[in-house]
Short mmCIF file of C-alpha atoms and ligand atoms in Angstrom, two decimals:
data_model
loop_
_atom_site.label_atom_id
_atom_site.label_comp_id
_atom_site.label_asym_id
_atom_site.label_seq_id
_atom_site.Cartn_x
_atom_site.Cartn_y
_atom_site.Cartn_z
CA MET A 868 7.39 -19.19 -6.36
CA SER A 869 9.07 -17.56 -3.41
CA SER A 870 7.93 -18.80 -0.04
CA ASN A 871 5.98 -15.69 0.60
CA GLU A 872 3.46 -16.09 -2.12
CA SER A 873 1.77 -18.27 0.40
CA SER A 874 1.21 -15.13 2.43
CA SER A 875 -1.88 -13.43 1.20
CA ARG A 876 -1.39 -10.50 3.47
CA VAL A 877 -1.56 -7.05 1.95
CA LEU A 878 0.08 -3.97 3.39
CA SER A 879 0.05 -0.41 2.17
CA GLY A 880 0.75 2.99 3.62
CA MET A 881 0.01 6.57 2.76
CA ARG A 882 1.68 9.69 3.98
CA PRO A 883 -0.68 11.96 5.92
CA THR A 884 -1.51 14.48 3.22
CA GLY A 885 -4.90 15.49 4.61
CA ARG A 886 -8.12 15.28 2.68
CA LEU A 887 -7.98 13.00 -0.31
CA HIS A 888 -8.85 14.04 -3.85
CA LEU A 889 -10.51 12.17 -6.67
CA GLY A 890 -7.18 11.21 -8.18
CA GLN A 891 -6.22 9.34 -5.01
CA TYR A 892 -9.68 7.83 -4.74
CA HIS A 893 -9.70 6.35 -8.24
CA GLY A 894 -5.99 5.55 -8.24
CA VAL A 895 -5.42 4.04 -4.82
CA ILE A 896 -8.43 3.76 -2.56
CA LYS A 897 -10.69 1.93 -5.00
CA ASN A 898 -7.95 -0.64 -5.27
CA TRP A 899 -7.90 -1.02 -1.48
CA LEU A 900 -11.67 -1.45 -1.45
CA GLN A 901 -11.32 -4.44 -3.70
CA LEU A 902 -8.34 -5.91 -1.86
CA GLN A 903 -9.94 -5.72 1.57
CA HIS A 904 -12.41 -8.42 0.54
CA GLU A 905 -9.85 -10.70 -1.00
CA TYR A 906 -6.94 -10.50 1.44
CA GLU A 907 -6.05 -9.80 5.01
CA CYS A 908 -5.23 -6.10 4.70
CA PHE A 909 -3.21 -3.66 6.79
CA PHE A 910 -3.47 0.00 5.80
CA PHE A 911 -1.60 2.64 7.71
CA VAL A 912 -0.73 6.32 7.97
CA ALA A 913 2.98 6.71 7.30
CA ASP A 914 3.50 9.67 9.63
CA TRP A 915 7.21 9.04 10.17
CA HIS A 916 7.68 9.10 6.42
CA ALA A 917 6.13 12.57 6.39
CA LEU A 918 8.86 13.68 8.78
CA THR A 919 11.61 12.58 6.42
CA THR A 920 10.70 15.31 3.96
CA SER A 921 9.32 17.98 6.27
CA TYR A 922 10.70 17.71 9.75
CA GLU A 923 10.39 21.44 10.31
CA ASP A 924 6.76 21.66 9.49
CA THR A 925 4.91 19.17 11.66
CA GLY A 926 1.99 21.24 12.91
CA ASN A 927 -0.52 19.61 10.62
CA ILE A 928 0.48 15.99 10.72
CA GLU A 929 -2.11 14.81 13.22
CA GLN A 930 -4.98 16.68 11.65
CA HIS A 931 -3.91 15.51 8.21
CA ALA A 932 -3.73 11.93 9.41
CA LEU A 933 -7.23 12.07 10.88
CA ASP A 934 -8.74 13.82 7.85
CA MET A 935 -7.19 11.22 5.62
CA VAL A 936 -8.46 8.31 7.68
CA VAL A 937 -11.97 9.79 7.69
CA ASP A 938 -11.72 9.86 3.92
CA TRP A 939 -10.64 6.21 3.83
CA LEU A 940 -13.68 5.35 5.92
CA ALA A 941 -15.95 7.60 3.88
CA ALA A 942 -14.78 5.91 0.71
CA GLY A 943 -15.71 2.53 2.12
CA VAL A 944 -12.54 1.18 3.67
CA ASN A 945 -14.00 -1.12 6.28
CA PRO A 946 -12.27 -1.34 9.65
CA GLY A 947 -14.03 -4.65 10.19
CA ALA A 948 -12.26 -6.08 7.17
CA ALA A 949 -8.95 -4.22 7.15
CA THR A 950 -6.65 -3.23 10.00
CA LEU A 951 -6.13 0.54 10.02
CA PHE A 952 -3.35 2.07 12.07
CA ILE A 953 -0.77 4.79 12.52
CA GLN A 954 2.86 3.94 11.87
CA SER A 955 4.24 5.79 14.90
CA LYS A 956 1.81 3.92 17.17
CA VAL A 957 3.66 0.74 16.25
CA PRO A 958 7.20 1.59 17.35
CA GLU A 959 8.31 -1.91 16.35
CA HIS A 960 8.70 -0.51 12.82
CA ALA A 961 11.49 1.69 14.14
CA GLU A 962 13.30 -1.16 15.83
CA LEU A 963 13.22 -3.26 12.70
CA HIS A 964 14.38 -0.24 10.68
CA LEU A 965 17.34 0.13 13.00
CA LEU A 966 18.26 -3.54 12.83
CA LEU A 967 17.96 -3.58 9.05
CA SER A 968 20.16 -0.50 8.84
CA MET A 969 23.02 -2.61 10.21
CA ILE A 970 23.08 -4.86 7.15
CA THR A 971 22.07 -2.38 4.46
CA PRO A 972 24.87 -0.90 2.36
CA VAL A 973 24.60 2.87 2.05
CA SER A 974 25.08 2.51 -1.70
CA TRP A 975 21.82 0.54 -1.98
CA LEU A 976 19.95 3.52 -0.57
CA GLU A 977 21.82 6.11 -2.60
CA ARG A 978 20.94 4.37 -5.84
CA VAL A 979 17.18 4.21 -5.21
CA PRO A 980 15.86 6.51 -7.98
CA SER A 981 13.54 8.51 -5.71
CA TYR A 982 16.51 9.61 -3.61
CA LYS A 983 18.09 11.88 -6.20
CA ASP A 984 14.76 12.67 -7.93
CA GLN A 985 13.16 14.02 -4.80
CA GLN A 986 16.26 15.98 -3.86
CA GLN A 987 16.04 17.71 -7.21
CA LYS A 988 12.28 18.23 -7.22
CA LEU A 989 11.93 19.36 -3.62
CA ASN A 990 14.95 21.63 -3.69
CA ASP A 991 13.43 24.02 -1.17
CA ARG A 992 13.61 21.30 1.49
CA ASP A 993 16.52 19.97 3.46
CA LEU A 994 16.80 16.41 2.21
CA ALA A 995 20.43 15.94 3.13
CA THR A 996 19.46 14.06 6.27
CA TYR A 997 20.13 10.56 7.49
CA GLY A 998 16.35 10.10 7.83
CA PHE A 999 15.63 10.92 4.22
CA LEU A 1000 18.32 8.57 2.97
CA GLY A 1001 16.65 5.90 5.08
CA TYR A 1002 13.16 6.55 3.67
CA PRO A 1003 13.00 3.36 1.60
CA LEU A 1004 14.54 1.28 4.38
CA LEU A 1005 11.86 2.46 6.78
CA GLN A 1006 9.37 1.43 4.13
CA ALA A 1007 11.07 -1.97 3.93
CA ALA A 1008 10.64 -2.34 7.69
CA ASP A 1009 6.95 -1.39 7.36
CA ILE A 1010 6.46 -4.21 4.90
CA LEU A 1011 8.70 -6.90 6.33
CA ILE A 1012 7.43 -6.56 9.88
CA TYR A 1013 4.03 -7.87 8.73
CA ARG A 1014 5.48 -10.51 6.42
CA ALA A 1015 3.21 -9.01 3.80
CA GLY A 1016 3.16 -10.88 0.52
CA ASN A 1017 1.59 -8.11 -1.51
CA VAL A 1018 2.18 -4.40 -1.51
CA PRO A 1019 -0.13 -2.31 -3.65
CA VAL A 1020 1.86 0.71 -4.84
CA GLY A 1021 2.10 3.14 -7.71
CA ALA A 1022 4.88 2.88 -10.28
CA ASP A 1023 7.03 5.39 -8.37
CA GLN A 1024 7.21 3.01 -5.40
CA VAL A 1025 8.15 -0.21 -7.17
CA ALA A 1026 11.85 0.42 -6.61
CA HIS A 1027 11.16 0.59 -2.87
CA VAL A 1028 9.54 -2.83 -2.90
CA GLU A 1029 12.49 -4.12 -4.91
CA LEU A 1030 14.88 -2.80 -2.26
CA THR A 1031 12.72 -4.48 0.38
CA ARG A 1032 13.21 -7.80 -1.36
CA GLU A 1033 16.97 -7.34 -1.49
CA VAL A 1034 17.16 -6.40 2.17
CA ALA A 1035 15.05 -9.43 3.16
CA ARG A 1036 17.27 -11.72 1.13
CA ARG A 1037 20.38 -10.27 2.68
CA PHE A 1038 18.95 -10.56 6.17
CA ASN A 1039 18.00 -14.20 5.63
CA HIS A 1040 21.42 -14.89 4.21
CA VAL A 1041 23.21 -13.33 7.15
CA TYR A 1042 20.95 -14.56 9.97
CA GLY A 1043 18.91 -17.39 8.50
CA ARG A 1044 20.71 -20.15 10.31
CA GLU A 1045 19.15 -20.00 13.70
CA PRO A 1046 20.59 -22.28 16.38
CA GLY A 1047 18.54 -25.45 16.63
CA PHE A 1048 16.94 -24.88 13.24
CA GLU A 1049 16.64 -28.59 12.47
CA GLU A 1050 14.91 -29.40 15.75
CA LEU A 1051 12.53 -26.48 15.41
CA ALA A 1052 11.70 -27.49 11.86
CA GLU A 1053 11.15 -31.11 12.88
CA SER A 1054 8.86 -30.06 15.67
CA ALA A 1055 6.95 -27.85 13.23
CA VAL A 1056 6.50 -30.85 10.93
CA THR A 1057 4.72 -32.79 13.64
CA LYS A 1058 2.37 -29.87 14.23
CA MET A 1059 0.82 -30.48 10.82
CA GLY A 1060 -0.77 -33.72 11.94
CA LYS A 1061 0.26 -37.26 11.04
CA LYS A 1062 -0.93 -37.47 7.48
CA ALA A 1063 0.32 -34.11 6.28
CA ALA A 1064 3.59 -34.61 8.15
CA ARG A 1065 4.24 -37.92 6.41
CA LEU A 1066 3.46 -36.39 3.03
CA TYR A 1067 5.71 -33.39 3.76
CA ARG A 1068 8.65 -35.64 4.72
CA ASP A 1069 8.12 -37.77 1.65
CA LEU A 1070 8.02 -34.83 -0.73
CA ARG A 1071 10.97 -33.16 0.95
CA ARG A 1072 13.06 -36.31 0.60
CA LYS A 1073 12.08 -36.67 -3.07
CA TYR A 1074 13.16 -33.12 -3.71
CA LEU A 1075 16.37 -33.18 -1.70
CA GLU A 1076 17.51 -36.62 -2.83
CA GLN A 1077 16.22 -36.74 -6.38
CA GLY A 1078 15.79 -33.08 -7.25
CA ASP A 1079 12.13 -33.72 -7.99
CA GLY A 1080 10.77 -30.21 -8.71
CA GLU A 1081 7.20 -31.38 -8.80
CA ALA A 1082 7.56 -32.74 -5.29
CA LEU A 1083 8.84 -29.32 -4.22
CA ASP A 1084 5.80 -27.62 -5.70
CA ARG A 1085 3.46 -30.08 -4.05
CA ALA A 1086 5.16 -29.64 -0.69
CA ARG A 1087 4.83 -25.88 -0.96
CA ALA A 1088 1.18 -26.20 -1.82
CA LEU A 1089 0.76 -28.50 1.16
CA LEU A 1090 2.28 -25.88 3.45
CA GLY A 1091 0.03 -23.25 1.95
CA GLU A 1092 -3.00 -25.28 2.99
CA GLN A 1093 -2.00 -25.82 6.62
CA GLN A 1094 -4.30 -23.97 8.98
CA ASN A 1095 -2.62 -24.60 12.30
CA LEU A 1096 0.96 -23.53 11.64
CA SER A 1097 2.17 -20.20 12.93
CA ILE A 1098 3.68 -17.96 10.28
CA GLY A 1099 7.08 -18.52 11.88
CA ASP A 1100 6.77 -22.30 11.64
CA ARG A 1101 5.49 -22.08 8.12
CA GLU A 1102 8.52 -20.03 7.07
CA ARG A 1103 10.79 -22.56 8.78
CA LEU A 1104 9.21 -25.36 6.85
CA PHE A 1105 9.55 -23.50 3.58
CA GLY A 1106 13.25 -23.04 4.29
CA TYR A 1107 13.65 -26.62 5.51
CA LEU A 1108 12.20 -27.94 2.26
CA GLU A 1109 15.15 -26.65 0.35
CA GLY A 1110 17.58 -27.83 2.96
CA GLY A 1111 18.65 -24.30 3.75
CA GLY A 1112 18.13 -22.18 6.76
CA ARG A 1113 15.01 -20.50 7.75
CA ILE A 1114 13.38 -17.66 5.90
CA ILE A 1115 12.94 -15.08 8.62
CA LEU A 1116 11.88 -12.14 6.52
CA ALA A 1117 9.70 -12.96 3.57
CA GLU A 1118 10.10 -11.25 0.22
CA PRO A 1119 7.03 -9.25 -0.79
CA LYS A 1120 5.89 -8.45 -4.27
CA ALA A 1121 4.55 -5.18 -5.60
CA LEU A 1122 0.96 -5.15 -6.78
CA LEU A 1123 1.24 -2.40 -9.31
CA THR A 1124 -1.83 -0.19 -9.20
CA ARG A 1125 -2.82 0.90 -12.63
CA GLU A 1126 -2.38 4.64 -13.07
CA ALA A 1127 -5.79 6.24 -12.89
CA LYS A 1128 -5.99 9.00 -15.42
CA VAL A 1129 -7.87 11.53 -13.39
CA PRO A 1130 -7.28 14.95 -14.87
CA GLY A 1131 -7.14 17.97 -12.61
CA LEU A 1132 -9.16 21.10 -13.23
CA ASP A 1133 -6.39 22.55 -15.37
CA GLY A 1134 -5.97 19.39 -17.45
CA GLU A 1135 -2.74 18.35 -15.73
CA LYS A 1136 -2.67 15.24 -13.55
CA MET A 1137 -4.78 15.83 -10.44
CA SER A 1138 -2.41 16.56 -7.57
CA LYS A 1139 -2.51 18.52 -4.36
CA SER A 1140 0.69 20.33 -5.26
CA TYR A 1141 -0.83 21.61 -8.53
CA ASN A 1142 -3.82 22.99 -6.69
CA ASN A 1143 -6.19 21.49 -9.26
CA THR A 1144 -8.15 19.00 -7.21
CA ILE A 1145 -11.67 18.07 -6.28
CA THR A 1146 -11.69 16.52 -2.81
CA LEU A 1147 -13.72 13.48 -1.82
CA ARG A 1148 -16.29 15.21 0.30
CA GLU A 1149 -16.53 18.59 -1.31
CA ASP A 1150 -19.49 20.88 -1.06
CA PRO A 1151 -21.84 20.13 -4.00
CA ASP A 1152 -21.84 23.77 -5.08
CA SER A 1153 -18.10 23.81 -5.08
CA VAL A 1154 -17.99 20.66 -7.22
CA SER A 1155 -20.38 22.34 -9.61
CA ASP A 1156 -18.35 25.57 -9.75
CA LYS A 1157 -15.09 23.72 -10.28
CA ILE A 1158 -16.40 21.56 -13.10
CA ARG A 1159 -18.15 24.49 -14.77
CA THR A 1160 -14.87 26.39 -14.93
CA MET A 1161 -12.77 23.34 -15.72
CA LYS A 1162 -10.52 23.54 -18.74
CA THR A 1163 -11.92 22.14 -22.01
CA ASP A 1164 -10.59 21.65 -25.54
CA PRO A 1165 -9.00 25.05 -26.30
CA ALA A 1166 -10.28 24.78 -29.89
CA ARG A 1167 -13.82 25.37 -28.65
CA VAL A 1168 -13.59 29.11 -28.18
CA ARG A 1169 -17.16 29.82 -29.22
CA ARG A 1170 -20.25 27.68 -28.84
CA ASN A 1171 -20.30 26.81 -32.58
CA ASP A 1172 -16.66 25.76 -32.74
CA PRO A 1173 -16.45 21.98 -32.94
CA GLY A 1174 -14.14 20.28 -30.44
CA ASP A 1175 -12.19 17.09 -30.04
CA PRO A 1176 -12.88 14.98 -26.95
CA ALA A 1177 -9.38 13.55 -27.20
CA ASN A 1178 -8.05 17.03 -26.40
CA CYS A 1179 -10.40 17.63 -23.53
CA PRO A 1180 -9.77 16.78 -19.87
CA VAL A 1181 -13.52 16.94 -19.23
CA PHE A 1182 -13.96 14.01 -21.55
CA SER A 1183 -11.45 12.01 -19.49
CA LEU A 1184 -13.84 12.48 -16.58
CA HIS A 1185 -16.65 11.10 -18.75
CA GLU A 1186 -14.52 8.02 -19.22
CA ILE A 1187 -14.50 7.51 -15.49
CA TYR A 1188 -18.00 8.62 -14.58
CA SER A 1189 -20.33 8.12 -17.54
CA ASP A 1190 -21.99 5.15 -19.15
CA GLU A 1191 -21.54 4.47 -22.81
CA ASN A 1192 -24.67 6.32 -23.90
CA THR A 1193 -23.64 9.50 -22.17
CA ARG A 1194 -20.12 9.23 -23.53
CA THR A 1195 -21.40 8.82 -27.09
CA TRP A 1196 -23.76 11.75 -26.59
CA ALA A 1197 -20.92 13.94 -25.31
CA SER A 1198 -18.50 12.88 -27.98
CA ASN A 1199 -20.93 13.37 -30.88
CA GLY A 1200 -22.18 16.65 -29.46
CA CYS A 1201 -18.62 17.88 -29.11
CA VAL A 1202 -17.36 17.13 -32.63
CA SER A 1203 -20.55 18.49 -34.22
CA ALA A 1204 -20.81 21.48 -31.89
CA GLY A 1205 -24.29 20.13 -31.18
CA ILE A 1206 -23.89 20.68 -27.44
CA GLY A 1207 -22.06 23.34 -25.46
CA CYS A 1208 -19.39 22.58 -22.93
CA LEU A 1209 -21.71 23.41 -20.04
CA ASP A 1210 -24.22 20.86 -21.37
CA CYS A 1211 -21.45 18.36 -21.60
CA LYS A 1212 -20.37 18.98 -18.02
CA LYS A 1213 -23.79 18.70 -16.47
CA PRO A 1214 -24.03 14.89 -16.20
CA LEU A 1215 -20.53 14.88 -14.71
CA ILE A 1216 -21.47 17.30 -11.97
CA GLU A 1217 -24.40 15.05 -11.18
CA ALA A 1218 -22.35 11.86 -11.21
CA ILE A 1219 -19.60 13.25 -9.01
CA ASN A 1220 -22.05 14.71 -6.54
CA ALA A 1221 -23.99 11.44 -6.41
CA GLU A 1222 -20.78 9.57 -5.66
CA GLN A 1223 -19.86 12.10 -3.00
CA ALA A 1224 -23.28 12.06 -1.35
CA VAL A 1225 -22.62 8.48 -0.26
CA MET A 1226 -19.21 9.40 1.09
CA ARG A 1227 -20.47 12.47 2.91
CA GLU A 1228 -23.09 10.36 4.57
CA ARG A 1229 -20.60 7.72 5.66
CA ALA A 1230 -18.28 10.44 6.96
CA GLN A 1231 -20.94 12.12 9.05
CA GLN A 1232 -20.76 9.84 12.06
CA PHE A 1233 -16.97 10.14 12.15
CA GLU A 1234 -17.02 13.91 11.87
CA GLN A 1235 -19.55 14.14 14.70
CA ASP A 1236 -17.59 11.74 16.85
CA PRO A 1237 -13.83 11.94 16.33
CA ASP A 1238 -13.40 9.50 19.21
CA LEU A 1239 -14.80 6.86 16.92
CA VAL A 1240 -11.91 7.39 14.51
CA HIS A 1241 -9.44 7.39 17.38
CA SER A 1242 -10.76 4.11 18.69
CA ILE A 1243 -10.63 2.47 15.25
CA LEU A 1244 -7.00 3.52 14.97
CA LEU A 1245 -6.20 2.48 18.52
CA GLU A 1246 -7.66 -0.95 17.99
CA GLY A 1247 -5.94 -1.30 14.63
CA SER A 1248 -2.61 -0.20 16.07
CA GLU A 1249 -2.89 -2.78 18.87
CA LYS A 1250 -3.64 -5.51 16.39
CA ALA A 1251 -0.81 -4.45 14.14
CA ARG A 1252 1.51 -4.37 17.13
CA ASP A 1253 0.76 -7.95 18.04
CA GLU A 1254 1.76 -9.03 14.55
CA ALA A 1255 4.81 -6.79 14.49
CA ARG A 1256 6.02 -8.04 17.87
CA GLU A 1257 5.93 -11.61 16.66
CA THR A 1258 8.17 -10.87 13.71
CA LEU A 1259 10.53 -8.82 15.83
CA GLU A 1260 10.98 -11.65 18.28
CA ASP A 1261 12.05 -13.90 15.45
CA VAL A 1262 14.34 -11.19 14.15
CA ARG A 1263 15.95 -10.56 17.53
CA SER A 1264 16.46 -14.22 18.15
CA ALA A 1265 17.94 -14.76 14.69
CA ILE A 1266 20.41 -11.96 15.37
CA GLY A 1267 21.15 -13.35 18.82
CA ILE A 1268 19.83 -10.59 21.07
CA SER A 1269 16.68 -12.09 22.50
CA TYR A 1270 17.96 -12.64 26.07
CA ARG A 1271 15.57 -15.43 26.84
N1 LIG B 1066 6.30 5.66 0.41
C1 LIG B 1066 4.88 5.46 0.22
C2 LIG B 1066 4.34 6.63 -0.61
O1 LIG B 1066 4.93 7.67 -0.62
C3 LIG B 1066 4.15 5.35 1.53
C4 LIG B 1066 4.57 4.14 2.29
C5 LIG B 1066 5.29 4.12 3.44
C6 LIG B 1066 4.28 2.80 1.94
N2 LIG B 1066 5.49 2.83 3.84
C7 LIG B 1066 4.89 1.99 2.95
C8 LIG B 1066 3.59 2.19 0.89
C9 LIG B 1066 4.81 0.60 2.91
C10 LIG B 1066 3.54 0.81 0.84
C11 LIG B 1066 4.14 0.02 1.84
O2 LIG B 1066 3.31 6.49 -1.20
FE1 SF4 B 1067 -14.81 18.97 -23.72
FE2 SF4 B 1067 -17.35 18.30 -23.71
FE3 SF4 B 1067 -16.61 20.79 -24.37
FE4 SF4 B 1067 -16.11 18.77 -26.01
S1 SF4 B 1067 -18.11 19.53 -25.41
S2 SF4 B 1067 -14.66 20.39 -25.41
S3 SF4 B 1067 -15.69 17.12 -24.57
S4 SF4 B 1067 -16.36 19.81 -22.37
#
């Protein structure tokens, strides 16, 4: 267990792409909805990351950010449970990015797979910039500044979390020996209260003098239970346990979100760039039109041609939206040509519109009163800033530029 598994904080960001589609809802947002009840969550709009790939075309960023946040709220992300904010409203991310850039070898960034991939895929963009090379390091700063233990991401982002871990390790290695570490650690021990402090010292001695691994585990668990330690003190005590310096930046782990198989209208993966999406709060008639013209098994040319649900993107939607009875009905009707494709699509249109009705209703108050969204983001950004400032102070003082 790395020290940071004691941190149950979750952080994730999304570039401001505007209105969300069903693929993002089932793939990412539903995951957030679950996490917000289990962990302390920070979700943010990565607007600076949008600049790294399209610095010339910034006219829509603000509107896209707001539309996206309204969709988060419409989908049920709860600003009472999770902290929602805008990256650029927390400039501390940029300072940490800069400081991390001092210790990050250029080769680490060049070998992140997305670097070359994206340059090939987005070959109409200028990605030969310093900012784009730094994309994953900015992401590392986003994560490390909150000492987040868990980062829910898709498979394409796992390498970025891995880089984050390496950068944290390197930072701790270079700067982890703060002046007066022992005294600070000892004073943190006393903050746990007499009983816990005695137990901590006991377990630490057993581990350091006798290499007792069980004692180490118990001491870590003990630290995990302490309510009145600041995160900084807790990290000190984790480091102190092993005799080493302090862990200033904690290593996060990726919480891999399972790929949601939401097909687009053309049967390819649903994606804004393929122009095959259904958005979260679409007009019911438009949902109906899109599903009615959605691609089906090409073998079903005529109504009496039997089909194969395994070859049909519409059936993949049944797997997401329908209960078992409906799925069996659709599947049997398809292979026997007992139902037509329009029959098959009807329950889906209903299910998607029912799901969206709830979201449209939730969105209404925010659409009528954009100030409400602004104030949620303002409050979230302030809260995030307080957390970010705390980490930065530790970082500055570890480097030796705190001027206090
Ligand atoms: N790079 C992420 C993406 O494209 C967005 C992102 C920026 C992010 N900073 C982050 C995700 C920090 C998780 C944690 O999806
Ligand atoms: Fe697809 Fe349903 Fe038509 Fe079969 S009946 S091809 S599953 S839409």
